[in-house]
PDB file of C-alpha atoms in Angstrom:
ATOM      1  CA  UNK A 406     -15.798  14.044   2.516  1.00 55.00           C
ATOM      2  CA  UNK A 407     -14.542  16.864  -0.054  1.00 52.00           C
ATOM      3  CA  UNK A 408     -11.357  17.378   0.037  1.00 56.00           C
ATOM      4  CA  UNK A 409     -10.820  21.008  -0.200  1.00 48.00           C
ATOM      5  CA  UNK A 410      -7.959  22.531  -3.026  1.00 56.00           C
ATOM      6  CA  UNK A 411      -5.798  25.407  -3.770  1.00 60.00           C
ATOM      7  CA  UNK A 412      -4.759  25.144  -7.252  1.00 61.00           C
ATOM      8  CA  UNK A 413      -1.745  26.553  -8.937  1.00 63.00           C
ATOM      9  CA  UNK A 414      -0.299  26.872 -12.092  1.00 59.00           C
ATOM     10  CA  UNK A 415      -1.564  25.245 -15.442  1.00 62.00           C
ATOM     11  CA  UNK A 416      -1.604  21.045 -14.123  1.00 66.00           C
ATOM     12  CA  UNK A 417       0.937  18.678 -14.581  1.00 71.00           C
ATOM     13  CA  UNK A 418       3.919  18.163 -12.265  1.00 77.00           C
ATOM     14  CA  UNK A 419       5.298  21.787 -12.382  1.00 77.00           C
ATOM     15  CA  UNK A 420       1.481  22.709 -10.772  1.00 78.00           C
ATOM     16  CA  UNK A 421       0.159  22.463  -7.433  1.00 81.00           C
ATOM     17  CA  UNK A 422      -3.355  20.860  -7.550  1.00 82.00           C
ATOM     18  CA  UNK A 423      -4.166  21.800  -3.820  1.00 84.00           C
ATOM     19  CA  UNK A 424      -3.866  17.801  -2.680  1.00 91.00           C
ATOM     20  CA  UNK A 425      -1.293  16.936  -0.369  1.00 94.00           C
ATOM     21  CA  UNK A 426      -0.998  12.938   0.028  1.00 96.00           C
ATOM     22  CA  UNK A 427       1.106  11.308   3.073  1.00 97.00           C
ATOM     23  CA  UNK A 428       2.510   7.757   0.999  1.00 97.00           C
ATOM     24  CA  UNK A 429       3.098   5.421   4.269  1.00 97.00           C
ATOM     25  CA  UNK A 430       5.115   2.542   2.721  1.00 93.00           C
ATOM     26  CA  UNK A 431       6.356   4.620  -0.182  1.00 92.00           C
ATOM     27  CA  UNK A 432       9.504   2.843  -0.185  1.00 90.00           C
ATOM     28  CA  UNK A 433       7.484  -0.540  -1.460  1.00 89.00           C
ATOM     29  CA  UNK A 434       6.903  -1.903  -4.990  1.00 89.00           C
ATOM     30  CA  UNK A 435       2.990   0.112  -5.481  1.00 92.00           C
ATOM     31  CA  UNK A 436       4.729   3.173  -4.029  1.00 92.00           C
ATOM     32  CA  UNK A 437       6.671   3.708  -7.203  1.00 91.00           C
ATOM     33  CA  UNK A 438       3.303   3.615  -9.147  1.00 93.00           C
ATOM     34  CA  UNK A 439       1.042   5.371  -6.836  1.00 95.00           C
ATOM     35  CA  UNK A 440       3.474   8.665  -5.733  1.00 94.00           C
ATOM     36  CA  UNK A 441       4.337   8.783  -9.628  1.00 93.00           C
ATOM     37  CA  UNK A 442       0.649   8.960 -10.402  1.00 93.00           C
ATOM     38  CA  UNK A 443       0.120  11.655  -7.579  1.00 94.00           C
ATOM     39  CA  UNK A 444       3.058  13.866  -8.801  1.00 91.00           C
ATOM     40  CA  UNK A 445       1.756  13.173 -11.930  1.00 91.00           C
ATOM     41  CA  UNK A 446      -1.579  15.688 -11.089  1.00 88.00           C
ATOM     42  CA  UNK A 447       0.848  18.359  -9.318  1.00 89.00           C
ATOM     43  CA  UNK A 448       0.266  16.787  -5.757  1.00 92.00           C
ATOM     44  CA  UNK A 449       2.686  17.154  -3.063  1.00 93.00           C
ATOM     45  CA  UNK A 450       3.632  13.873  -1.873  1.00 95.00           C
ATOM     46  CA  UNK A 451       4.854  13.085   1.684  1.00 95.00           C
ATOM     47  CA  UNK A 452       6.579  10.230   1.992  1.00 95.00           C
ATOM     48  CA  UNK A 453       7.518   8.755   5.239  1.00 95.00           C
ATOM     49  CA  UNK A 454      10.279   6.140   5.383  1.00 93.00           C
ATOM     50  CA  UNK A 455      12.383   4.615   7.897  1.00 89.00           C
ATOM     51  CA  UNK A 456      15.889   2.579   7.297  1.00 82.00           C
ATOM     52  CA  UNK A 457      18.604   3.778   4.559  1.00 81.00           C
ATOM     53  CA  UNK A 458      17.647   7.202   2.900  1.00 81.00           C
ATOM     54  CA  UNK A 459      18.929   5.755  -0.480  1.00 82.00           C
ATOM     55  CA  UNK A 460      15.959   3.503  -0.587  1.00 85.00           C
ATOM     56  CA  UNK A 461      13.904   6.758  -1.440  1.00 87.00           C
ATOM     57  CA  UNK A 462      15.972   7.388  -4.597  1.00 86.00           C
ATOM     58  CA  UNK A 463      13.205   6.336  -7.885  1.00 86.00           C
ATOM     59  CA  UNK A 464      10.635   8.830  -5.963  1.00 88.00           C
ATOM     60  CA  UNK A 465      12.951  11.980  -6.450  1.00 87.00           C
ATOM     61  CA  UNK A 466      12.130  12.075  -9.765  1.00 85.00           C
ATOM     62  CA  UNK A 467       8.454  11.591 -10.063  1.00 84.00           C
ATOM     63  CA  UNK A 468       7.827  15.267  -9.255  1.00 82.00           C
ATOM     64  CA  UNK A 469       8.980  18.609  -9.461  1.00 83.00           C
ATOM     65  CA  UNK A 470      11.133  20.304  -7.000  1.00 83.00           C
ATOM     66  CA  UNK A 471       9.247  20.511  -3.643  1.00 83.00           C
ATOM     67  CA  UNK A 472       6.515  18.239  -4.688  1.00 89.00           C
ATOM     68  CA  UNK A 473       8.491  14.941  -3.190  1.00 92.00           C
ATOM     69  CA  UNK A 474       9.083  15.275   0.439  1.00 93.00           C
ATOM     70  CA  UNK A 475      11.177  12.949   2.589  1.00 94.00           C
ATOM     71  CA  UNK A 476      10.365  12.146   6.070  1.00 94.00           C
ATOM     72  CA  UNK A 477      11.805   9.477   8.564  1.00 94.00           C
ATOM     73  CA  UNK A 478       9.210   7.672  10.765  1.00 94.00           C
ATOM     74  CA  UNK A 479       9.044   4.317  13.114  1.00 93.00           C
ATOM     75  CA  UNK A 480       5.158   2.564  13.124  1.00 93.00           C
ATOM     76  CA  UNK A 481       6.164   2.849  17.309  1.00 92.00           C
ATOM     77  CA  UNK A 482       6.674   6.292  17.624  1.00 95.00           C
ATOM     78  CA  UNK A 483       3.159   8.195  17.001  1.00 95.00           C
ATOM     79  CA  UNK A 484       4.833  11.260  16.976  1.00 96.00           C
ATOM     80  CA  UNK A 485       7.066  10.520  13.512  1.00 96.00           C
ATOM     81  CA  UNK A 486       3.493   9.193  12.342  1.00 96.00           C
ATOM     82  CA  UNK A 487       1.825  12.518  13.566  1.00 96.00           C
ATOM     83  CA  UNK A 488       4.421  14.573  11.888  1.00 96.00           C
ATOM     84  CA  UNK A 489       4.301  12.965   8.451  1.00 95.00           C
ATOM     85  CA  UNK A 490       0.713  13.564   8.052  1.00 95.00           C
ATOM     86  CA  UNK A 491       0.738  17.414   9.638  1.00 93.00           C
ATOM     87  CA  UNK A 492       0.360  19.100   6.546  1.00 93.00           C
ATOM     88  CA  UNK A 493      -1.893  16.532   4.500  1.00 95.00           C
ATOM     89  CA  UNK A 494      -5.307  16.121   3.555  1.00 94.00           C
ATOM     90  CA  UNK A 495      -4.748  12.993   2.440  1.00 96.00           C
ATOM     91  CA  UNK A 496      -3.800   9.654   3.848  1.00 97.00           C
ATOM     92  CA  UNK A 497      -2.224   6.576   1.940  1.00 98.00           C
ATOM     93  CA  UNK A 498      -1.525   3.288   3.385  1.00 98.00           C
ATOM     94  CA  UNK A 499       0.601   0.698   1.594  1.00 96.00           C
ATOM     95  CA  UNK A 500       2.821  -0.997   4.473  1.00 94.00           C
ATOM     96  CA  UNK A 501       3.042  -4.478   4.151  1.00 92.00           C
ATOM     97  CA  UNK A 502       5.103  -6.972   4.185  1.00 88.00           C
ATOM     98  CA  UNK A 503       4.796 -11.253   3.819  1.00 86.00           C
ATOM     99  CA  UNK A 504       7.076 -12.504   6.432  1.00 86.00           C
ATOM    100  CA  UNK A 505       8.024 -11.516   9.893  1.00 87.00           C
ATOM    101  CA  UNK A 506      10.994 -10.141  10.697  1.00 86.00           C
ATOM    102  CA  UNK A 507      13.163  -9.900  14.071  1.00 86.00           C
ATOM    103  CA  UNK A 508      11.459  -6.341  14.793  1.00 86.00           C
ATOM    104  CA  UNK A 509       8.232  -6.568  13.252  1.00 89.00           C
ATOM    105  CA  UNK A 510       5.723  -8.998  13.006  1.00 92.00           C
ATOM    106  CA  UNK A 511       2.962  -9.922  10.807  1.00 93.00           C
ATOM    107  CA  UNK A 512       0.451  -8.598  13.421  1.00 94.00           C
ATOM    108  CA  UNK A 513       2.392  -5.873  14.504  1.00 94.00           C
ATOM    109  CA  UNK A 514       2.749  -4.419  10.542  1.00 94.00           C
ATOM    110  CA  UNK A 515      -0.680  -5.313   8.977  1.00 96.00           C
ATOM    111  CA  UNK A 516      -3.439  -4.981  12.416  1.00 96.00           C
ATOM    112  CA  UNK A 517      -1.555  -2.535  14.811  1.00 96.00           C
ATOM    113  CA  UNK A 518       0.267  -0.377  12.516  1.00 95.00           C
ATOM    114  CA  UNK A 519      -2.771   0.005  10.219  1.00 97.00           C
ATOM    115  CA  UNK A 520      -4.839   1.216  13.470  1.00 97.00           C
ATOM    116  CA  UNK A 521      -2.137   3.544  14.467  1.00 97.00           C
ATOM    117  CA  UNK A 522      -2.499   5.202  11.348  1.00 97.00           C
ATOM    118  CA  UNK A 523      -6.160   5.029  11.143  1.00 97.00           C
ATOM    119  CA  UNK A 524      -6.111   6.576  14.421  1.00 97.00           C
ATOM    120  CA  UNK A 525      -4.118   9.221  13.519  1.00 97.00           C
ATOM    121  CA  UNK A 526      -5.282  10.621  10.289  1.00 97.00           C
ATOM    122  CA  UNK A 527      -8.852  10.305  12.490  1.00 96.00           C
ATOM    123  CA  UNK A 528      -7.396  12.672  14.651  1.00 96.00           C
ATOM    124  CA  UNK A 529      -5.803  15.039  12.514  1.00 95.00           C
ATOM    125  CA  UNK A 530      -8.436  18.121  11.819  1.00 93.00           C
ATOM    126  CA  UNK A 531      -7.152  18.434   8.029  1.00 93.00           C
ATOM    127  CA  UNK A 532      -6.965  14.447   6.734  1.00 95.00           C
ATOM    128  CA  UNK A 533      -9.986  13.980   4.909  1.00 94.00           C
ATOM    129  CA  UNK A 534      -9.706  11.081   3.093  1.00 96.00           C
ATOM    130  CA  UNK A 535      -8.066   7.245   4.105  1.00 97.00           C
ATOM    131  CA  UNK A 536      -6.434   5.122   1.539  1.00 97.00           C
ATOM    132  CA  UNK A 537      -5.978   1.392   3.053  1.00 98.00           C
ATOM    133  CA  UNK A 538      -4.277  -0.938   0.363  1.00 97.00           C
ATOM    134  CA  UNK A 539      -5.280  -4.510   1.888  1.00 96.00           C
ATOM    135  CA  UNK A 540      -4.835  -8.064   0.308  1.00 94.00           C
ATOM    136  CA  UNK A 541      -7.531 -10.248  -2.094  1.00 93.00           C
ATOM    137  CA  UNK A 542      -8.730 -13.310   0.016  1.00 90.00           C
ATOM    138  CA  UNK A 543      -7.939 -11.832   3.592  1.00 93.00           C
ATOM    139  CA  UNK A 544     -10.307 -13.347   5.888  1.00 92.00           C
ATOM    140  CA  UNK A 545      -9.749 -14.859   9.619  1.00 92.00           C
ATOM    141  CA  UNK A 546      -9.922 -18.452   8.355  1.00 89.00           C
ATOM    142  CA  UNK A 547      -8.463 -18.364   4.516  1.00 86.00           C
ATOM    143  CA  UNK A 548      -7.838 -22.164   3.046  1.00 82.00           C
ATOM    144  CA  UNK A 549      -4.806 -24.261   4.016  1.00 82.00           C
ATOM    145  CA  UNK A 550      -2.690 -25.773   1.157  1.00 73.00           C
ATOM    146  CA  UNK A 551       0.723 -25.694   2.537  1.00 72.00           C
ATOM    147  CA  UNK A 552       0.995 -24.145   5.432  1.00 77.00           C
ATOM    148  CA  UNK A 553      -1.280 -25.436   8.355  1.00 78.00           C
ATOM    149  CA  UNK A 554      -3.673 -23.181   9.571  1.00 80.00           C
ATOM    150  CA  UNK A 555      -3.948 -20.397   6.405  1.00 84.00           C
ATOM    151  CA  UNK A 556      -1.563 -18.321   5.854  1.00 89.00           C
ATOM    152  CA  UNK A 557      -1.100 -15.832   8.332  1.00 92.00           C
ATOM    153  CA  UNK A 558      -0.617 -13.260   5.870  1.00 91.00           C
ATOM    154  CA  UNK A 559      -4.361 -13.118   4.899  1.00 93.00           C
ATOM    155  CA  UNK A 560      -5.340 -13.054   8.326  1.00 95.00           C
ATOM    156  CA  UNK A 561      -3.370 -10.691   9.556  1.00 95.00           C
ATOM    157  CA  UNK A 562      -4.491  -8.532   6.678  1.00 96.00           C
ATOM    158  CA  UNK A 563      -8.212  -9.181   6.963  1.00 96.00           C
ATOM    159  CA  UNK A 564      -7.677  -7.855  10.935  1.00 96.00           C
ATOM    160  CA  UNK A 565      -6.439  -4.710   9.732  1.00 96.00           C
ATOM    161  CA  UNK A 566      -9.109  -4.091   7.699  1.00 97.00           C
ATOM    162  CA  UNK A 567     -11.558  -4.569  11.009  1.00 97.00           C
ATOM    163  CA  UNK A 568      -8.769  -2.145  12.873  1.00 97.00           C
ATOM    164  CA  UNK A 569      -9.207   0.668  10.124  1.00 97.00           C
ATOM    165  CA  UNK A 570     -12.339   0.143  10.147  1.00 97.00           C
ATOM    166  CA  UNK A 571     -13.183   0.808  13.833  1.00 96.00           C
ATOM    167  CA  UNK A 572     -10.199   3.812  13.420  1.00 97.00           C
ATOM    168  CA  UNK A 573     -11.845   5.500  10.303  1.00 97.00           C
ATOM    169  CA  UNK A 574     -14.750   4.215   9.221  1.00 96.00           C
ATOM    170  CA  UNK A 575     -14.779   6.544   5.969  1.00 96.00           C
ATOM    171  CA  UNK A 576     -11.598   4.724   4.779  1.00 97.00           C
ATOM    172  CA  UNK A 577     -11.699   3.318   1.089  1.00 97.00           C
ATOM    173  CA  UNK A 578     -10.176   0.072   1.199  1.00 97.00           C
ATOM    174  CA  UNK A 579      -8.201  -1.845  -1.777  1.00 97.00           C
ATOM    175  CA  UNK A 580      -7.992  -5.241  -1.745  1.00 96.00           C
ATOM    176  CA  UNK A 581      -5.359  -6.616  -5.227  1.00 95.00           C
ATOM    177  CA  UNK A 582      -4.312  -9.546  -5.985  1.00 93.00           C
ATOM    178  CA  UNK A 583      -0.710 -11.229  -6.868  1.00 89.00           C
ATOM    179  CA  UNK A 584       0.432  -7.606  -8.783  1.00 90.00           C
ATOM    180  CA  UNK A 585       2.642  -7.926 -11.908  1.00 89.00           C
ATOM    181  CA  UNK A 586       5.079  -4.679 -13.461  1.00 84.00           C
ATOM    182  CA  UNK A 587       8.473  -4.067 -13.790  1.00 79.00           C
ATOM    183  CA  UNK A 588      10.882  -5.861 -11.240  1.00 76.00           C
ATOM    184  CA  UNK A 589       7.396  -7.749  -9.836  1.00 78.00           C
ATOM    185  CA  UNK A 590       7.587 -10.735  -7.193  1.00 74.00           C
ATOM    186  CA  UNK A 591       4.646 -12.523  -9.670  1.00 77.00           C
ATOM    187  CA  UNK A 592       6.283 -13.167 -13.112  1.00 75.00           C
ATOM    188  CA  UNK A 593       9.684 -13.194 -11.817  1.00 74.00           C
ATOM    189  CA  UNK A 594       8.698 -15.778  -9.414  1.00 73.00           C
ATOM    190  CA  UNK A 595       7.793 -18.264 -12.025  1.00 71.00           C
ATOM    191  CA  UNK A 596      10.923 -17.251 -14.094  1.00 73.00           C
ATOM    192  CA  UNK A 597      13.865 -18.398 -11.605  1.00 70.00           C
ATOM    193  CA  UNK A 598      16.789 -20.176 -12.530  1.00 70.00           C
ATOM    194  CA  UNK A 599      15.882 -23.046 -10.973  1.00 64.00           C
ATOM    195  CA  UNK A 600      12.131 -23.115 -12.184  1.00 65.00           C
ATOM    196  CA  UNK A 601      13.351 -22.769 -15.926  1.00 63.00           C
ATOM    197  CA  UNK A 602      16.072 -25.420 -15.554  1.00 65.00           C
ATOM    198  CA  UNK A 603      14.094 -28.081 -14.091  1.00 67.00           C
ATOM    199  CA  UNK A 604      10.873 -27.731 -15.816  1.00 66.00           C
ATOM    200  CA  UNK A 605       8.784 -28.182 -12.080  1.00 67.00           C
ATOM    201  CA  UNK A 606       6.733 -26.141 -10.065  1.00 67.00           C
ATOM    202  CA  UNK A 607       4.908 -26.544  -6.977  1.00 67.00           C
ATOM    203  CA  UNK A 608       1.397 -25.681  -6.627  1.00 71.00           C
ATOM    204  CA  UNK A 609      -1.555 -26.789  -4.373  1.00 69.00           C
ATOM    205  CA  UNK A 610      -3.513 -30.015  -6.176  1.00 73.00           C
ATOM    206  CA  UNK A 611      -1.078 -30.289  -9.573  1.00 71.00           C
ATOM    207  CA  UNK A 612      -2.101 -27.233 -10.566  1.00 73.00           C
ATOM    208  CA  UNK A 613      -5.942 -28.423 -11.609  1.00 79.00           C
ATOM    209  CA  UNK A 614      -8.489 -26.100 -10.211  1.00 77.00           C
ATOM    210  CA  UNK A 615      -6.083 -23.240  -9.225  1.00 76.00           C
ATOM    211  CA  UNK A 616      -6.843 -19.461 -10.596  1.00 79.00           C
ATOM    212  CA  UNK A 617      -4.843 -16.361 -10.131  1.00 81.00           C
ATOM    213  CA  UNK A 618      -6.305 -13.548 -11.309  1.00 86.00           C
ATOM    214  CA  UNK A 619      -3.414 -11.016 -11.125  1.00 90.00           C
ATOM    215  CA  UNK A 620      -3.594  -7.140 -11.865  1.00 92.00           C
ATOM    216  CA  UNK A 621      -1.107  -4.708 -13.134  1.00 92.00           C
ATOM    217  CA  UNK A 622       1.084  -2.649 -10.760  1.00 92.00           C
ATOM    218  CA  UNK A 623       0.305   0.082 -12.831  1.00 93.00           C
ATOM    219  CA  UNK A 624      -3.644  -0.327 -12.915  1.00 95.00           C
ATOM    220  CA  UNK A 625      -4.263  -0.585  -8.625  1.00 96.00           C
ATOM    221  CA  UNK A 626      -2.063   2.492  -8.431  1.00 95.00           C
ATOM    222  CA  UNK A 627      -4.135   4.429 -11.303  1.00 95.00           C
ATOM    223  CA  UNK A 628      -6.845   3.257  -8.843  1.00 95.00           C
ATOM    224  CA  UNK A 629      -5.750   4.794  -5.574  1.00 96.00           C
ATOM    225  CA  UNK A 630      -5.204   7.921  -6.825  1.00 95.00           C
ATOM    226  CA  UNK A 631      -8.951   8.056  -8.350  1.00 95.00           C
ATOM    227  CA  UNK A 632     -10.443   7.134  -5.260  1.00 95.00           C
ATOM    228  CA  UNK A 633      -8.742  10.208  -4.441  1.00 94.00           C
ATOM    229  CA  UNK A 634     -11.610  12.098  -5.975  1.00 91.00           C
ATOM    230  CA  UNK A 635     -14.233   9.925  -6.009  1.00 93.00           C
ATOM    231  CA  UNK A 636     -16.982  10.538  -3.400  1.00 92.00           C
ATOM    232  CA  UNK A 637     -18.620   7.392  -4.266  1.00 94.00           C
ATOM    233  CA  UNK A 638     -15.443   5.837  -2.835  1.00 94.00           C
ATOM    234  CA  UNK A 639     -15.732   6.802   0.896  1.00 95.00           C
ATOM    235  CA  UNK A 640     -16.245   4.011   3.031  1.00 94.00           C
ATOM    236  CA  UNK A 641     -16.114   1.282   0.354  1.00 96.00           C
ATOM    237  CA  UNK A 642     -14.040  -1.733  -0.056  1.00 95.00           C
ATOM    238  CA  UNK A 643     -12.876  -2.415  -3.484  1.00 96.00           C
ATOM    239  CA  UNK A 644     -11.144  -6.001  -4.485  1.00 94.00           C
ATOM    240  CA  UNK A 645      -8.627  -5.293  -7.607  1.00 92.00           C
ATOM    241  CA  UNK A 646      -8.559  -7.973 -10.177  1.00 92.00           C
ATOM    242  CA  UNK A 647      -6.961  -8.578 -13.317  1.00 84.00           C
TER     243      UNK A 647
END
């Protein structure tokens, strides 16, 4: 699907390149990456967010004034999601989280939030183009090591693929693995207090036979946005490796 533009001004974040991109989950760790990229090319950016308004504060700055747009939303009111993506003719997803919380569940953030978006931006005359940021190694029966069963995470995630898919079948689909940058959850995982003190970490099998293959923050983000653009994309599931 070609997204259709109205260019103006020379490029660069004081321009308007005729793209404007709903961010779901733009208050995560890829957000800071991806709407920076976006504002980056003179898109507007629409970025939905629910919770404390301060959480928004690194995104001000990515673009110029009127290019970063605030919205708040709930995943269980489909009007908030309706009205974040009125005006765009593009669709990002990057909610996710990896524990359950008192409100939210895995199922209820990965599989039926996903689909409510999918559905939406489906419905919506002017979205175009999906975005769907999944997880490396989802699938309904991914490998035990500690916790019986697979982790729930994965499968969960590989669900919400299925759901987008049967929402918007069009969608592009990222799949990275463990992501490193600046304030990351990979190398400052293996650099805590207690890991550096006491010289031990856990890991499935003594560490013999494991691989991670992680990918910079920066890198899946530059990614997203040039799937943006890239008819070859539509409909295509991509796994990002490092």
């Amino acid at each position: 699907m070609t997204v259709q533009k109205l260019r103006r001004g020379t490029g660069g974040r004081s321009s308007y390149s005729g793209l404007t991109v709903t961010v779901f989950g733009a208050t995560g760790y890829l957000a800071r990456a991806v709407v920076n990229g976006l504002a980056k090319t003179g898109t507007q950016v629409i970025c939905p967010y629910r919770g404390d308004p301060y959480m928004t504060r690194e995104l001000k700055l990515a673009g110029d004034l009127g290019q970063i747009l605030f919205v708040p939303f709930s995943l269980r009111d489909t009007d908030t999601v309706k009205r974040a993506m009125k005006h765009s003719n593009v669709v990002i997803n990057l909610i996710g989280r990896d524990n359950s919380t008192a409100n939210f569940d895995l199922e209820s953030i990965h599989v039926e939030g996903a689909r409510t978006i999918a559905r939406i931006a489906r419905e919506m005359p002017n979205v175009k183009r999906l975005i769907h940021v999944s997880a490396l190694n989802s699938s309904p029966n991914p490998e035990p090591h500690f916790i019986s069963g697979g982790s729930n995470f994965l499968k969960t995630k590989y669900y919400g693929e299925l759901a987008v898919r049967e929402e918007f079948p069009e969608a592009t689909i990222i799949r990275p693995a463990w992501m490193y940058g600046v304030v990351d959850r990979f190398l400052w995982y293996y650099c805590q207090f207690y890991r550096r003190s006491f010289r031990k970490l856990a890991v499935p099998n003594g560490g013999y036979g494991i691989t991670k293959t992680p990918v910079c923050m920066t890198d899946v983000a530059a990614g997203i946005v040039n799937a943006i653009s890239d008819e070859e994309s539509v409909g295509r599931t991509y796994d990002a490796v490092g």
